[in-house]
Amino acid sequence: VSNNRRVILAERPRYIVPTANCFRIENGPVPELTAGNLLVRTTWLSMDASLYARVQRVSNQAEPIKLKEVMVGPAVGFVEQSQHPDFKAGDLVSGFWGWQDYAISNGTRLRKLDFGVQKPSYALSAYGASAFGAYIALTTLAPPVAGETVVVGTALGGLGHIAGQIAKLKGCRVVGIAGSAEKCQLAVEKLGFDACVNHSDEDFAKNLMQACPKGVDVFVDTTGGKALDAVIPLLNLNSRIAACGLMATPHFGEAAFKGKYQSTMSFMYELINRRISVRGLVVFDHLRSSLAQFHTEMKAWIDSGKVKPMEDIVNGLQNAPSAFQDVFESRNRGKRLVKVAD
Amino acid sequence: VSNNRRVILAERPRYIVPTANCFRIENGPVPELTAGNLLVRTTWLSMDASLYARVQRVSNQAEPIKLKEVMVGPAVGFVEQSQHPDFKAGDLVSGFWGWQDYAISNGTRLRKLDFGVQKPSYALSAYGASAFGAYIALTTLAPPVAGETVVVGTALGGLGHIAGQIAKLKGCRVVGIAGSAEKCQLAVEKLGFDACVNHSDEDFAKNLMQACPKGVDVFVDTTGGKALDAVIPLLNLNSRIAACGLMATPHFGEAAFKGKYQSTMSFMYELINRRISVRGLVVFDHLRSSLAQFHTEMKAWIDSGKVKPMEDIVNGLQNAPSAFQDVFESRNRGKRLVKVAD
């Protein structure tokens, strides 16, 4: 490739879901290496739902990008040329340089993947932000003990499918929530969930109750909305909620913020009565304290077969916009990645 | 008194507020002392909002009493006669024997007030469940540090007026919420709050914002509802909510549980973004670990004038039902007590 394709933000989403038509592909020259910097070639991109904040007009989660700028996001690639003292050509690196074939980097936020990652793509799936979030949820925010029941909000999601497997290896009963019978089957057969309940079924709440005969001790909440409403009545004394995302939001646009669900009033009531703890996840907060430990533990779990990352790969940078939209419409099966080059 | 007056539950409240007409006074003989037991004479009763759970048909907070049974609740009195090895006539005791002049006790849940309580009534105000709740809120559930802003939901409430003073002695800016200009003035002038905002004002949310120029770090929430809705937008990064009560509920009956307020969806969103912790208060959970420490600290604070309990005393056992209803209708100014005898 002597052309640098760049996926730029052409327009902002009307509501929250960044649809594929918000992006445009531009072609241009491969950037010239400048003194002290390095040139990286992208091989993999991670399609993270949390990136929605980057394309909003304003966000209090992250700095939004400007119109016509390259879409940012976690990437993996190889150092192609380097004038940077810490990196040499051929180094496998991850960073946040975004959706383009090539980028110049001064090394900031660039991480060498030298901790024994089994496959380059695993840097974004098994060791990426979503998986790290699952780890923090179940070790720091809402740790379960063996024998407890853990409900995972999006069983086939980038965070959820790892959370379920971590809860399993900790000796818990793991019940997933997903949006189709096919996904539920995958969660049980491929990921080892004890049960998985389809939230599209009319009897969702009743089915969830039956899948949790001893109630719910830990809820890894990635959606809010209907799933949270169904879990709240099942929560046991001293149960814990890790609030990891609100994927139910985009489907309802602004309406989701206008009282469609449980009111805080009844939520606070249950929270007091049942001594429920609720802690939110922002992965950045935990990098310093827990990332190295996470790498070590995850590597051992993968090597021993206890965790099987499920990757959902779309080929081609040009398909990144629709691959990204899919995540908001729950079309991914495991961690959604885009393969840009070998 | 050779007659034993007993306040019994004549009918259950229609919604949540236990109105005075739910109770009836019955007269009867003073109970006979039986072997191994003691006879206690009631001098003070504590009118705690949390007792509402005892008069409901079902409750998952506490065991409801039966119709025609004596209303239960924290009481202080003197041992009149004793055949119990641990108590002697004249001992000042607190317990849960309820709304009657005399009671026979086998000593269970009876506590000798021998830790230096300055006045018998203080056992129910300064050292009672509400004050202990305030202490737990600000030491365990949502501890502030000096310089932070603490908002207290019911500035003149049994819990709130102590919480405000504890936050003050910890070096915080303390902003109260109350339902009238007169109450707000009391909070500032008598209790030392830095500011107090009237939630009946049309500009309540704006006034609260102006009273908290650096945002809110700790919210001692005793009401939920309107106060919580106004505080949420002001909460700082890493702020803490101690969920101590839902006094806004009774005013709206069942409606409060049907989506009148912020939805959990937007609440979870703020909770994640701003790393807000929410912990509920159930005082029983903390008795073993913290009651002795609380007694010691509160005694020192009162002796040094740092905490001034505000007692709101109604005379006469016959007035307990209306004195109790008052608490739900926010007519108390400080801890509402009923004086039964000298």
XYZ file of C-alpha atoms in Angstrom:
684
model
C 0.000 0.000 0.000
C 1.514 3.317 -0.949
C -1.770 5.064 -0.344
C -2.940 6.042 3.140
C -6.652 5.508 3.585
C -8.179 7.559 6.375
C -11.667 7.135 7.838
C -12.801 10.615 8.747
C -15.851 11.894 10.594
C -18.019 13.446 7.873
C -20.989 14.315 10.059
C -22.041 13.767 13.661
C -24.737 11.207 14.530
C -28.238 12.634 14.873
C -28.802 10.899 18.179
C -26.316 8.610 19.796
C -25.728 5.736 17.393
C -22.846 6.570 15.057
C -24.206 5.177 11.822
C -21.888 4.218 8.969
C -22.900 7.265 6.920
C -21.310 9.550 9.524
C -17.914 8.492 8.149
C -16.114 8.916 4.814
C -12.942 7.357 3.463
C -10.263 9.666 2.128
C -7.117 8.720 0.287
C -3.805 10.445 0.628
C -0.058 9.959 0.691
C 1.624 7.863 3.369
C 2.862 10.450 5.886
C 6.580 11.244 5.924
C 8.584 10.163 8.940
C 9.757 13.181 10.930
C 12.697 13.451 13.338
C 12.318 11.559 16.643
C 9.076 9.944 15.568
C 7.995 6.623 14.123
C 5.741 5.432 11.329
C 3.258 2.753 12.293
C 1.279 0.543 9.951
C -2.176 -0.483 11.136
C -3.103 -4.165 11.114
C -6.111 -4.288 13.507
C -8.748 -1.876 14.819
C -11.017 -2.349 17.801
C -14.679 -1.414 17.411
C -15.509 -0.237 20.934
C -18.971 1.045 21.796
C -17.339 3.529 24.159
C -15.955 5.351 21.117
C -19.433 6.804 20.580
C -18.343 9.608 22.924
C -15.679 10.687 20.417
C -18.161 11.501 17.683
C -20.654 13.452 19.789
C -20.649 17.232 19.691
C -19.880 17.359 23.420
C -19.022 14.589 25.855
C -17.898 14.471 29.443
C -16.328 11.057 28.921
C -13.648 11.838 26.365
C -12.491 14.557 23.999
C -14.684 14.466 20.873
C -12.883 14.605 17.550
C -13.487 17.419 15.109
C -15.363 17.050 11.843
C -13.074 15.844 9.016
C -10.574 14.434 11.493
C -9.535 10.781 11.443
C -11.711 8.633 13.686
C -9.756 7.625 16.772
C -9.792 4.264 18.506
C -7.602 1.447 19.757
C -5.367 -0.021 17.080
C -2.632 -2.593 16.698
C 0.130 -2.395 14.153
C 3.799 -2.728 13.343
C 6.464 -0.092 13.467
C 7.432 0.388 9.833
C 10.185 2.986 10.281
C 11.523 4.511 13.467
C 13.645 7.437 14.547
C 12.318 7.033 18.092
C 14.828 5.676 20.645
C 12.292 3.322 22.300
C 10.909 1.664 19.169
C 12.453 -0.146 16.225
C 11.090 -1.319 12.895
C 9.102 -4.522 13.324
C 7.916 -3.805 16.885
C 4.317 -4.867 17.516
C 2.527 -1.946 19.148
C -0.909 -0.880 20.275
C -2.100 2.681 20.470
C -4.890 5.084 19.767
C -3.859 6.426 16.385
C -7.162 5.510 14.828
C -8.742 4.402 11.626
C -6.074 4.799 8.975
C -3.470 2.625 7.250
C -0.479 4.608 8.484
C 0.232 7.109 11.204
C 3.136 9.095 12.551
C 3.576 8.814 16.308
C 5.871 10.471 18.826
C 5.485 7.447 21.076
C 2.872 8.958 23.397
C 0.191 6.417 24.375
C 2.029 3.803 22.305
C 2.581 0.476 24.058
C 4.943 -2.303 22.942
C 3.141 -5.660 22.992
C 6.043 -7.461 24.611
C 4.231 -9.192 27.473
C 3.664 -12.393 25.514
C 0.406 -11.673 23.707
C -0.496 -14.904 21.889
C -1.770 -13.228 18.694
C -1.586 -9.561 17.645
C -5.389 -9.246 17.519
C -5.607 -10.441 21.129
C -4.120 -7.089 22.149
C -7.534 -5.633 21.253
C -9.792 -8.551 22.206
C -8.435 -10.591 25.115
C -6.195 -7.784 26.422
C -8.117 -4.773 25.148
C -10.182 -2.189 26.954
C -13.369 -4.282 26.924
C -11.683 -7.329 28.422
C -9.835 -5.163 30.932
C -13.206 -3.678 31.863
C -14.597 -7.169 32.460
C -11.603 -7.938 34.677
C -12.005 -4.725 36.718
C -15.745 -5.337 37.050
C -15.196 -8.773 38.559
C -12.087 -8.085 40.620
C -12.618 -4.523 41.867
C -16.101 -3.125 41.295
C -18.306 -6.128 41.971
C -16.217 -9.179 42.907
C -18.162 -12.436 43.190
C -17.230 -15.407 45.370
C -17.477 -19.033 44.303
C -21.020 -20.363 44.331
C -22.626 -16.991 43.723
C -24.785 -16.170 40.698
C -23.378 -13.644 38.232
C -25.565 -12.141 35.505
C -23.795 -10.663 32.479
C -25.740 -8.066 30.516
C -24.452 -8.685 27.000
C -23.255 -12.270 26.886
C -21.735 -11.960 23.414
C -20.326 -8.467 23.828
C -16.655 -7.579 23.907
C -16.817 -7.089 27.672
C -19.601 -9.562 28.421
C -18.126 -12.661 26.824
C -14.931 -12.204 28.838
C -16.817 -11.332 32.039
C -18.813 -14.551 31.779
C -15.683 -16.641 31.434
C -13.907 -14.905 34.326
C -16.966 -15.426 36.553
C -17.026 -19.088 35.485
C -13.388 -19.681 36.391
C -14.096 -18.088 39.771
C -16.624 -20.873 40.419
C -19.829 -18.902 39.899
C -23.107 -19.750 38.246
C -23.080 -17.515 35.172
C -26.266 -16.385 33.449
C -26.021 -14.297 30.307
C -28.493 -11.977 28.644
C -28.517 -11.688 24.852
C -30.887 -10.598 22.104
C -31.535 -13.831 20.202
C -31.828 -17.575 20.706
C -28.784 -18.080 18.482
C -26.644 -15.792 20.650
C -27.862 -17.498 23.798
C -26.874 -20.858 22.351
C -23.382 -19.542 21.520
C -22.966 -18.212 25.061
C -23.755 -21.609 26.545
C -22.003 -23.822 23.994
C -18.932 -21.785 23.070
C -18.346 -19.714 26.188
C -19.514 -22.088 28.943
C -22.265 -19.904 30.419
C -24.587 -21.971 32.628
C -27.608 -20.328 31.038
C -28.439 -17.428 28.753
C -31.761 -15.643 28.517
C -33.128 -13.943 25.395
C -34.250 -10.407 26.204
C -36.385 -10.302 23.046
C -38.693 -12.956 24.484
C -41.951 -11.766 25.957
C -41.217 -13.862 29.049
C -37.722 -12.423 29.479
C -38.117 -11.331 33.113
C -39.726 -14.618 34.118
C -37.107 -16.650 32.252
C -34.322 -14.702 33.904
C -35.853 -15.384 37.302
C -36.016 -19.086 36.538
C -32.384 -19.079 35.378
C -31.382 -17.557 38.736
C -33.055 -19.818 41.311
C -30.836 -18.443 44.092
C -31.252 -14.818 43.018
C -28.486 -12.603 41.658
C -25.338 -11.688 43.585
C -23.411 -9.806 40.912
C -24.734 -8.007 37.851
C -22.289 -6.929 35.170
C -24.563 -4.313 33.638
C -23.604 -3.265 30.136
C -26.991 -2.046 28.984
C -29.181 -0.550 31.685
C -32.792 -0.464 30.523
C -34.794 -3.657 30.276
C -32.025 -5.910 31.581
C -31.461 -3.762 34.675
C -35.208 -3.594 35.302
C -35.414 -7.394 35.156
C -32.366 -7.939 37.375
C -33.256 -5.465 40.156
C -36.058 -7.598 41.656
C -33.724 -10.624 41.734
C -30.818 -8.956 43.518
C -29.836 -10.628 46.789
C -28.831 -9.025 50.064
C -25.327 -7.533 49.687
C -25.376 -7.913 45.922
C -23.169 -5.816 43.653
C -23.730 -4.047 40.358
C -20.811 -3.138 38.103
C -22.211 -0.387 35.862
C -20.138 -0.945 32.728
C -22.256 0.565 30.015
C -25.652 1.682 28.833
C -25.981 -0.073 25.500
C -29.760 0.041 25.807
C -29.538 3.806 25.348
C -28.796 4.152 21.633
C -31.790 2.077 20.612
C -34.105 4.526 22.247
C -32.323 7.756 21.507
C -33.226 10.632 23.751
C -36.259 8.793 25.116
C -34.057 6.619 27.288
C -33.172 9.655 29.341
C -36.770 10.623 29.964
C -38.128 8.247 32.561
C -38.787 5.198 30.418
C -37.324 2.873 33.017
C -37.310 2.317 36.765
C -37.205 5.605 38.613
C -34.264 6.401 40.873
C -36.816 6.427 43.674
C -37.546 2.701 43.519
C -33.911 1.976 42.698
C -32.658 3.789 45.807
C -35.283 1.909 47.809
C -33.975 -1.483 46.730
C -30.414 -0.277 47.095
C -30.970 0.607 50.746
C -33.077 -2.400 51.676
C -30.861 -4.978 50.074
C -27.500 -3.308 50.779
C -26.735 -3.231 47.075
C -23.520 -1.601 45.947
C -23.308 0.088 42.557
C -19.981 1.076 41.079
C -19.368 2.513 37.655
C -16.597 1.449 35.294
C -14.277 3.900 33.569
C -11.338 1.789 32.441
C -8.829 4.667 32.409
C -9.155 4.946 36.188
C -7.716 1.462 36.678
C -4.844 1.331 34.191
C -2.120 2.348 36.609
C -3.207 0.091 39.451
C -4.297 -3.028 37.579
C -3.195 -3.305 33.940
C 0.015 -5.277 34.537
C -1.760 -7.700 36.872
C -4.531 -8.111 34.285
C -2.016 -8.967 31.537
C -0.391 -11.605 33.724
C -3.648 -13.206 34.805
C -5.272 -13.113 31.375
C -2.193 -14.651 29.763
C -2.313 -17.559 32.217
C -6.065 -18.014 31.716
C -5.710 -18.115 27.940
C -2.663 -20.403 28.051
C -4.545 -22.838 30.280
C -7.686 -22.679 28.115
C -9.826 -21.167 30.888
C -10.608 -18.095 28.809
C -11.313 -18.335 25.089
C -11.467 -14.927 23.438
C -14.212 -14.803 20.838
C -13.241 -12.527 17.969
C -15.704 -11.257 15.397
C -13.546 -10.101 12.516
C -14.560 -7.855 9.634
C -12.020 -7.477 6.820
C -10.958 -4.174 5.354
C -10.544 -0.644 6.654
C -13.271 0.476 4.264
C -15.736 -1.614 6.272
C -14.882 -0.048 9.634
C -17.870 2.374 9.618
C -20.477 -0.362 9.167
C -18.553 -2.737 11.453
C -18.760 -0.007 14.100
C -22.481 0.614 13.594
C -23.081 -3.142 13.984
C -21.837 -2.999 17.570
C -24.599 -0.543 18.485
C -27.127 -2.767 16.781
C -25.846 -5.880 18.564
C -24.758 -7.679 15.420
C -21.369 -8.661 16.852
C -20.605 -12.114 18.237
C -17.748 -11.508 20.655
C -15.210 -8.721 20.287
C -15.714 -6.896 16.999
C -12.397 -6.163 15.242
C -11.484 -4.847 11.824
C -8.552 -6.464 10.088
C -6.766 -3.764 8.105
C -3.658 -5.623 6.927
C -1.633 -8.759 7.670
C -49.727 6.003 87.394
C -51.349 2.699 88.221
C -52.852 2.454 84.759
C -50.848 1.218 81.762
C -51.673 3.153 78.613
C -50.840 1.306 75.410
C -50.806 2.793 71.909
C -51.977 0.004 69.633
C -52.175 -0.273 65.855
C -55.883 -0.029 65.096
C -55.587 -0.081 61.298
C -52.837 -0.057 58.733
C -52.063 3.092 56.733
C -53.740 3.241 53.337
C -50.519 4.142 51.592
C -47.258 4.689 53.384
C -47.783 7.560 55.819
C -48.963 6.188 59.156
C -51.563 8.803 60.068
C -52.594 9.373 63.686
C -55.955 7.669 63.156
C -54.173 4.345 62.538
C -53.528 4.173 66.289
C -55.756 3.882 69.373
C -54.968 4.234 73.064
C -56.025 1.412 75.372
C -55.915 1.396 79.141
C -55.121 -1.606 81.277
C -53.404 -2.767 84.421
C -49.671 -2.350 84.948
C -48.229 -5.762 84.014
C -47.089 -8.025 86.875
C -43.405 -8.692 87.223
C -42.610 -12.317 86.415
C -39.623 -14.399 87.521
C -36.262 -13.432 85.956
C -37.695 -10.376 84.237
C -37.881 -6.654 84.924
C -40.545 -3.964 84.807
C -39.556 -0.827 82.939
C -41.307 2.511 83.097
C -41.224 4.569 79.893
C -40.027 8.166 80.075
C -39.186 8.941 76.398
C -40.140 7.638 72.965
C -38.365 8.268 69.671
C -40.496 9.111 66.642
C -38.423 7.553 63.837
C -39.592 7.688 60.246
C -38.077 4.231 59.732
C -40.813 2.814 61.984
C -43.201 3.155 59.046
C -42.034 -0.323 58.023
C -43.512 -1.761 61.239
C -47.068 -0.743 60.404
C -47.131 -1.913 56.787
C -48.797 -5.200 55.894
C -45.493 -6.549 54.579
C -41.993 -5.134 54.710
C -38.567 -6.416 53.837
C -36.929 -3.951 56.217
C -38.339 -5.121 59.543
C -41.000 -7.390 61.020
C -44.359 -5.579 60.879
C -46.463 -5.637 64.027
C -49.901 -7.221 64.081
C -53.137 -5.276 64.325
C -54.079 -4.497 67.961
C -50.477 -4.955 69.093
C -48.571 -2.197 70.894
C -46.655 0.036 68.481
C -42.948 -0.701 68.737
C -40.114 1.814 68.654
C -37.046 3.024 70.523
C -37.763 4.026 74.097
C -35.928 5.189 77.186
C -37.054 4.512 80.727
C -36.156 3.433 84.214
C -36.164 -0.016 85.673
C -38.982 0.086 88.221
C -38.648 -3.451 89.595
C -36.175 -6.157 88.693
C -35.698 -9.880 89.160
C -33.132 -9.843 86.340
C -29.507 -10.372 87.443
C -28.123 -7.673 85.082
C -30.525 -4.836 85.954
C -31.580 -3.194 89.200
C -34.354 -0.744 90.092
C -33.375 2.764 89.046
C -31.222 1.748 86.045
C -31.634 4.038 83.046
C -32.222 1.833 79.998
C -33.072 2.093 76.348
C -34.880 -0.549 74.353
C -37.566 -1.290 71.843
C -40.513 -2.055 74.124
C -42.660 0.517 72.423
C -45.410 2.967 73.034
C -46.738 2.158 76.515
C -46.236 3.390 80.077
C -44.889 0.088 81.381
C -43.452 -3.069 79.923
C -42.080 -6.367 81.148
C -38.703 -7.245 79.630
C -36.468 -10.289 79.831
C -33.483 -8.051 79.097
C -33.219 -8.873 75.376
C -32.375 -5.778 73.318
C -32.268 -3.752 76.546
C -29.224 -1.520 76.935
C -28.045 0.164 80.135
C -27.255 3.819 79.456
C -24.063 3.763 81.460
C -21.677 5.299 78.928
C -22.134 8.821 80.251
C -25.161 10.028 78.327
C -25.623 13.673 79.333
C -29.448 13.577 79.533
C -31.786 10.569 79.305
C -33.495 11.941 76.168
C -30.122 12.157 74.424
C -30.147 8.354 74.277
C -32.815 8.767 71.576
C -31.659 12.019 69.962
C -27.882 12.483 70.081
C -27.138 8.755 70.542
C -30.219 7.292 68.868
C -30.645 5.461 65.593
C -30.995 8.645 63.507
C -27.817 10.210 64.903
C -25.984 6.909 64.562
C -27.157 6.817 60.943
C -25.711 10.286 60.372
C -22.428 9.136 61.876
C -22.274 6.002 59.683
C -23.181 8.028 56.612
C -20.268 10.408 57.138
C -17.677 7.961 58.450
C -18.387 4.783 56.472
C -20.777 5.187 53.555
C -19.800 8.578 52.157
C -16.947 10.101 54.160
C -16.076 13.695 53.233
C -12.681 15.330 53.616
C -12.076 18.855 54.874
C -12.874 21.513 52.297
C -15.425 19.414 50.441
C -19.073 20.379 50.029
C -21.627 18.207 51.822
C -25.343 18.521 51.068
C -27.760 17.236 53.709
C -31.227 16.285 52.486
C -33.350 17.175 55.517
C -31.438 19.811 57.454
C -33.832 19.777 60.408
C -34.435 16.033 60.470
C -33.338 13.665 63.216
C -30.529 12.370 61.013
C -29.931 15.520 58.971
C -29.351 17.981 61.783
C -26.661 15.720 63.254
C -25.139 14.958 59.833
C -24.756 18.665 59.132
C -22.933 19.255 62.388
C -20.630 16.249 61.916
C -19.758 17.450 58.400
C -19.102 20.929 59.820
C -16.689 19.670 62.479
C -14.896 17.737 59.747
C -14.156 21.064 58.048
C -16.650 20.848 55.185
C -18.911 23.412 53.575
C -22.371 22.207 54.629
C -25.487 23.017 52.632
C -28.860 21.890 53.934
C -32.155 21.343 52.183
C -35.401 22.052 54.056
C -39.016 22.799 53.263
C -39.442 26.366 54.511
C -37.545 29.611 54.954
C -37.998 29.328 58.723
C -36.381 25.881 58.787
C -33.526 27.087 56.596
C -32.902 29.954 59.001
C -32.799 27.539 61.957
C -30.309 25.311 60.135
C -27.941 28.221 59.575
C -28.411 30.052 62.880
C -28.844 27.208 65.354
C -26.959 24.376 63.710
C -24.147 26.220 61.936
C -24.914 25.127 58.357
C -23.143 27.367 55.832
C -26.302 27.623 53.768
C -29.710 26.027 53.540
C -31.968 25.951 50.497
C -35.760 25.843 50.566
C -37.047 23.031 48.341
C -40.493 24.649 48.192
C -39.086 27.578 46.231
C -39.638 27.579 42.521
C -35.932 28.292 42.030
C -34.854 25.457 44.313
C -32.490 23.755 41.833
C -30.881 27.050 40.829
C -30.540 28.163 44.453
C -28.941 24.864 45.379
C -26.462 25.266 42.537
C -25.566 28.745 43.742
C -25.123 27.486 47.298
C -22.640 24.892 46.013
C -20.205 26.917 43.864
C -17.671 24.067 43.900
C -20.261 21.364 43.201
C -21.239 18.607 45.613
C -18.836 15.993 46.958
C -21.076 14.213 49.447
C -24.860 13.974 49.501
C -26.561 12.673 52.614
C -29.812 11.756 50.892
C -32.744 11.311 53.234
C -35.516 11.974 50.746
C -34.815 10.926 47.191
C -37.196 12.692 44.814
C -36.806 16.375 44.088
C -33.714 16.832 46.250
C -31.888 13.948 44.569
C -32.884 15.238 41.135
C -31.453 18.664 41.999
C -28.233 17.275 43.483
C -27.359 14.814 40.691
C -26.304 17.485 38.159
C -24.053 19.096 40.783
C -22.177 15.966 41.817
C -18.420 16.182 41.358
C -16.041 13.537 40.081
C -15.620 10.838 42.768
C -18.558 12.138 44.774
C -20.441 9.953 47.235
C -24.113 9.475 48.027
C -25.201 8.011 51.350
C -28.741 6.787 50.684
C -30.263 7.168 54.152
C -33.941 7.432 53.428
C -36.702 8.207 50.984
C -38.812 10.696 52.868
C -40.085 12.120 49.600
C -41.952 8.861 49.052
C -44.847 9.156 51.485
C -45.988 12.460 50.071
C -46.632 10.873 46.732
C -47.878 7.484 47.817
C -47.617 4.801 45.176
C -46.909 7.337 42.442
C -43.365 7.788 43.655
C -42.594 4.259 42.551
C -43.895 4.779 39.044
C -41.289 6.799 37.223
C -42.019 10.261 38.558
C -38.309 11.038 38.957
C -35.011 10.593 37.144
C -34.849 7.223 35.474
C -32.216 4.702 36.512
C -30.899 5.080 32.970
C -29.744 8.667 33.386
C -28.704 7.976 36.976
C -26.433 5.099 35.925
C -25.014 7.336 33.212
C -23.974 10.010 35.699
C -22.804 7.353 38.113
C -20.415 5.898 35.552
C -19.200 9.193 34.110
C -18.533 10.887 37.395
C -17.367 7.828 39.373
C -20.138 8.365 41.890
C -20.494 5.863 44.694
C -23.904 5.153 46.197
C -24.243 3.243 49.434
C -27.417 2.597 51.355
C -27.817 2.932 55.117
C -29.370 0.243 57.276
C -28.279 1.129 60.801
C -28.548 -2.425 62.158
C -25.708 -3.483 59.882
C -23.271 -1.190 61.688
C -24.153 -1.661 65.354
C -21.555 -4.312 66.082
C -18.684 -2.604 64.306
C -19.315 1.035 65.147
C -21.759 1.712 67.991
C -19.200 1.900 70.812
C -16.946 4.180 68.762
C -19.945 6.374 67.932
C -20.862 6.729 71.620
C -17.318 7.774 72.483
C -17.002 10.296 69.670
C -20.478 11.767 70.078
C -19.944 12.186 73.814
C -16.755 14.147 73.181
C -18.421 16.279 70.475
C -21.327 17.164 72.755
C -19.084 17.813 75.772
C -16.951 20.184 73.682
C -20.004 21.924 72.177
C -19.208 20.814 68.620
C -22.526 19.006 68.269
C -25.716 20.450 69.697
C -28.588 17.977 69.555
C -31.832 19.705 68.626
C -34.756 18.012 70.315
C -38.370 18.596 69.318
C -40.382 17.398 72.296
C -44.089 16.610 72.388
C -45.571 15.917 75.818
C -47.792 12.962 76.615
C -48.057 9.383 75.409
C -51.551 10.171 74.125
C -49.957 12.528 71.570
C -47.535 9.941 70.143
C -49.722 9.114 67.086
C -49.931 12.713 65.879
C -46.307 13.385 66.862
C -45.371 10.434 64.647
C -47.496 11.603 61.702
C -45.821 15.029 61.966
C -42.454 13.481 61.102
C -43.797 12.295 57.745
C -45.244 15.716 57.126
C -41.964 17.442 58.031
C -43.353 19.323 61.006
C -40.462 18.394 63.288
C -37.557 20.733 64.038
C -34.750 18.374 64.992
C -35.255 14.967 66.570
C -38.923 14.437 67.391
C -39.381 12.818 70.834
C -42.395 12.128 73.000
C -41.992 12.732 76.721
C -44.084 10.131 78.519
C -43.077 10.715 82.154
C -40.389 12.409 84.241
